[in-house]
Coordinates of C-alpha atoms in Angstrom, one line a residue:
M109 CA 42.2 56.6 -61.0
D110 CA 39.1 58.0 -59.4
F111 CA 38.3 57.4 -55.8
N112 CA 34.5 57.2 -55.5
E113 CA 32.8 57.3 -52.1
D114 CA 32.7 53.5 -51.8
Y115 CA 36.3 52.9 -53.0
K116 CA 37.7 50.1 -50.8
I117 CA 40.4 47.6 -51.7
F118 CA 42.2 44.9 -49.8
F119 CA 45.6 43.2 -50.2
P120 CA 44.9 39.7 -48.8
E121 CA 48.6 38.6 -48.5
K122 CA 49.5 41.6 -46.4
K123 CA 46.2 42.2 -44.6
I124 CA 46.1 45.8 -45.7
F125 CA 42.7 47.4 -46.1
L126 CA 42.4 50.7 -48.0
S127 CA 39.4 53.0 -48.3
R128 CA 38.6 56.4 -49.6
N129 CA 36.9 57.5 -46.4
H130 CA 38.1 56.7 -42.9
N131 CA 34.8 55.4 -41.5
W132 CA 35.4 52.2 -43.4
A133 CA 38.2 51.4 -41.0
F134 CA 35.6 50.3 -38.5
A135 CA 34.3 47.6 -40.9
A136 CA 37.9 46.5 -41.7
W137 CA 38.7 46.0 -38.0
E138 CA 35.6 44.0 -37.5
I139 CA 36.3 41.9 -40.6
G140 CA 39.8 41.4 -39.3
R141 CA 38.4 40.1 -36.0
L142 CA 35.9 37.8 -37.7
R143 CA 38.7 36.4 -39.9
N144 CA 41.0 36.0 -36.9
Y145 CA 43.6 38.5 -38.3
I146 CA 43.4 40.3 -34.9
N147 CA 42.2 39.4 -31.4
P148 CA 39.5 41.3 -29.5
G149 CA 41.1 44.1 -27.4
S150 CA 43.6 45.1 -30.1
S151 CA 45.9 48.1 -29.8
L152 CA 45.5 50.7 -32.4
I153 CA 48.3 53.0 -33.6
H154 CA 46.4 55.9 -35.3
I155 CA 48.6 58.2 -37.5
D156 CA 46.5 61.1 -38.8
S157 CA 46.2 64.8 -39.1
H158 CA 42.9 64.4 -37.1
L159 CA 42.1 62.5 -33.9
D160 CA 38.9 61.1 -35.3
Y161 CA 37.7 60.5 -31.8
C162 CA 34.0 61.5 -32.0
E163 CA 31.0 59.7 -30.5
P164 CA 28.9 58.2 -33.3
Y165 CA 25.3 59.3 -33.7
V166 CA 24.3 55.7 -34.3
E167 CA 25.1 53.1 -31.6
A168 CA 27.0 50.1 -32.8
P169 CA 25.2 46.7 -32.7
K170 CA 27.1 43.6 -31.8
I171 CA 28.9 42.8 -35.1
E172 CA 28.6 39.1 -36.0
T173 CA 29.0 39.2 -39.8
E174 CA 31.1 41.0 -42.4
I175 CA 28.0 42.4 -44.1
Q176 CA 26.8 43.8 -40.8
A177 CA 30.1 45.5 -40.2
I178 CA 30.0 47.1 -43.6
E179 CA 26.4 48.2 -43.2
Y180 CA 27.1 49.9 -39.9
A181 CA 30.3 51.6 -41.1
E182 CA 28.4 53.1 -43.9
K183 CA 26.3 55.0 -41.3
L184 CA 29.3 56.5 -39.6
G185 CA 30.9 59.9 -40.1
I186 CA 34.5 60.1 -41.1
A187 CA 35.6 60.9 -37.5
E188 CA 33.3 58.4 -35.7
F189 CA 34.9 55.0 -36.3
I190 CA 37.3 54.5 -33.3
I191 CA 35.0 54.9 -30.3
P192 CA 32.4 52.3 -31.5
A193 CA 35.2 49.8 -32.1
Q194 CA 36.4 50.4 -28.6
K195 CA 32.8 50.0 -27.2
N196 CA 32.5 46.7 -29.1
G197 CA 35.7 45.5 -27.6
T198 CA 37.6 45.1 -30.9
I199 CA 39.9 47.9 -30.0
Q200 CA 41.1 48.4 -26.5
T201 CA 43.6 51.3 -26.4
V202 CA 44.2 53.8 -29.2
Y203 CA 47.6 55.4 -29.5
M204 CA 47.5 58.6 -31.5
I205 CA 50.2 60.3 -33.5
S206 CA 48.6 63.6 -34.5
D207 CA 49.1 67.3 -33.9
D208 CA 45.3 67.8 -34.0
T209 CA 44.5 70.4 -31.2
V210 CA 40.9 69.2 -30.7
H211 CA 40.4 68.6 -26.9
V212 CA 40.0 65.0 -25.8
D213 CA 40.2 63.9 -22.2
K214 CA 43.2 61.7 -21.9
N215 CA 42.5 58.4 -20.2
E216 CA 43.8 54.8 -20.1
K217 CA 42.3 54.0 -23.5
F218 CA 43.5 57.2 -25.3
K219 CA 47.1 58.2 -25.6
Q220 CA 48.6 60.9 -27.9
A221 CA 51.9 61.9 -29.2
Y222 CA 51.8 65.2 -31.2
T223 CA 54.5 64.3 -33.8
L224 CA 56.7 61.3 -34.8
N225 CA 59.6 62.9 -32.9
H226 CA 57.4 63.3 -29.9
Y227 CA 56.5 59.6 -30.1
E228 CA 60.1 58.5 -30.6
H229 CA 61.6 60.6 -27.8
I230 CA 58.9 60.7 -25.2
H231 CA 56.3 57.9 -25.7
R232 CA 57.9 55.0 -27.6
E233 CA 59.3 53.1 -24.7
R234 CA 56.3 53.7 -22.5
W235 CA 53.9 52.5 -25.2
I236 CA 56.0 49.5 -25.9
D237 CA 55.9 48.6 -22.2
E238 CA 52.1 49.1 -22.1
I239 CA 51.3 46.8 -25.0
D240 CA 51.4 43.1 -24.3
T241 CA 52.2 41.8 -27.8
K242 CA 51.7 38.2 -26.7
S243 CA 47.9 38.8 -26.2
S244 CA 47.2 42.1 -28.0
S245 CA 47.1 42.4 -31.7
I246 CA 48.5 45.6 -33.1
I247 CA 46.9 47.6 -36.0
L248 CA 48.4 50.4 -38.0
D249 CA 45.7 52.9 -39.0
L250 CA 47.2 55.6 -41.3
D251 CA 45.5 58.5 -43.0
L252 CA 47.4 59.8 -46.0
D253 CA 46.4 63.4 -45.0
Y254 CA 49.1 63.1 -42.3
F255 CA 51.6 64.1 -45.0
N256 CA 49.7 67.3 -45.9
K257 CA 50.6 70.2 -43.6
N258 CA 48.1 72.7 -44.9
Y259 CA 45.2 72.4 -42.4
L260 CA 43.4 75.5 -43.5
D261 CA 42.4 74.8 -47.1
W262 CA 40.0 71.9 -47.9
D263 CA 40.4 70.0 -51.2
F264 CA 43.1 72.3 -52.7
N265 CA 46.5 74.0 -52.1
P266 CA 48.3 71.0 -50.6
V267 CA 51.5 71.5 -48.6
L268 CA 53.1 68.1 -48.7
L269 CA 56.3 66.9 -47.2
T270 CA 59.0 66.1 -49.8
D271 CA 58.9 62.7 -51.4
E272 CA 62.0 61.7 -49.6
Q273 CA 60.5 62.7 -46.2
I274 CA 57.3 60.8 -47.0
K275 CA 59.1 57.7 -48.0
Q276 CA 61.4 57.8 -45.0
Q277 CA 58.4 58.0 -42.7
L278 CA 56.5 55.2 -44.6
E279 CA 59.6 53.0 -44.4
Y280 CA 59.7 53.7 -40.7
F281 CA 56.0 52.8 -40.2
K282 CA 56.5 49.6 -42.3
N283 CA 59.8 48.3 -41.0
S284 CA 60.8 49.8 -37.7
M285 CA 57.8 50.7 -35.6
W286 CA 55.9 47.6 -34.8
E287 CA 55.0 44.1 -36.1
W288 CA 51.6 44.9 -37.5
D289 CA 48.8 42.2 -37.5
M290 CA 46.8 44.3 -40.0
I291 CA 46.9 47.7 -41.6
T292 CA 44.1 50.1 -42.5
V293 CA 44.7 53.2 -44.7
A294 CA 42.4 56.1 -45.5
L295 CA 43.0 58.1 -48.7
S296 CA 41.0 61.2 -47.6
P297 CA 41.6 63.1 -50.9
E298 CA 39.9 66.4 -49.7
F299 CA 42.2 66.5 -46.6
C300 CA 45.3 65.6 -48.7
G301 CA 44.7 68.9 -50.6
G302 CA 42.8 67.4 -53.6
I303 CA 42.6 64.3 -55.8
E304 CA 46.0 64.8 -57.5
S305 CA 48.0 65.1 -54.2
C306 CA 46.1 62.1 -52.9
K307 CA 47.0 60.0 -55.9
H308 CA 50.6 61.0 -55.4
L309 CA 50.6 60.0 -51.8
F310 CA 48.8 56.8 -52.6
K311 CA 51.5 56.0 -55.2
L312 CA 54.3 56.5 -52.7
F313 CA 52.5 54.3 -50.2
L314 CA 52.1 51.5 -52.7
E315 CA 55.8 51.8 -53.6
V316 CA 57.1 51.7 -50.1
F317 CA 54.8 48.9 -49.0
D318 CA 55.6 46.9 -52.1
L319 CA 51.9 46.7 -53.2
D320 CA 50.7 46.0 -56.8
L321 CA 47.1 47.1 -57.5
N322 CA 46.7 44.0 -59.6
D323 CA 46.8 42.0 -56.4
A324 CA 44.0 44.0 -54.7
V325 CA 40.4 42.9 -54.4
E326 CA 37.4 44.9 -53.6
W327 CA 35.8 44.5 -50.2

């Protein structure tokens, strides 16, 4: 399995969008809004080694079609997809679980827990109280590089959690965290430590989320 730059698949029954690069998540969320999978002003749970909270170089137009969403996402860098979705109103508040140390000014639309334990023990109840699930859709946005703990090397020398740890965390994301209205997943092979480690993480994700690639369609 080779993940080319435009690799994007979708599991319609479970509303799960996967892509090689994370900028495509912008398009997925806009498509989700256009298809009524999610409401405008959704809450985003972003689980990633990186905050990905950079201003885009190209301002987002008002997205009215799926083609327009894809065309704009193609222009984005891999860390530029969240802020334009907030500016468009598709995403309201982003809740990060990431130990990225890049400085971002905390505000009412940006919240961060540094680890899953930090989320569980400090932020979980607060975030639950903040999100009105009756009016706000909830999106899981996962980057598989979250499971690679080598932040120094790019595209080689992965330091992955054990399979048991990875599957436990994936099970938690799937069954115990929230009721997700849609899910976006970035494969990010270079940040996973290379293509082989990415394939391994992808296999574990498919296993835990009960996904069969034969059921996937390109998007």
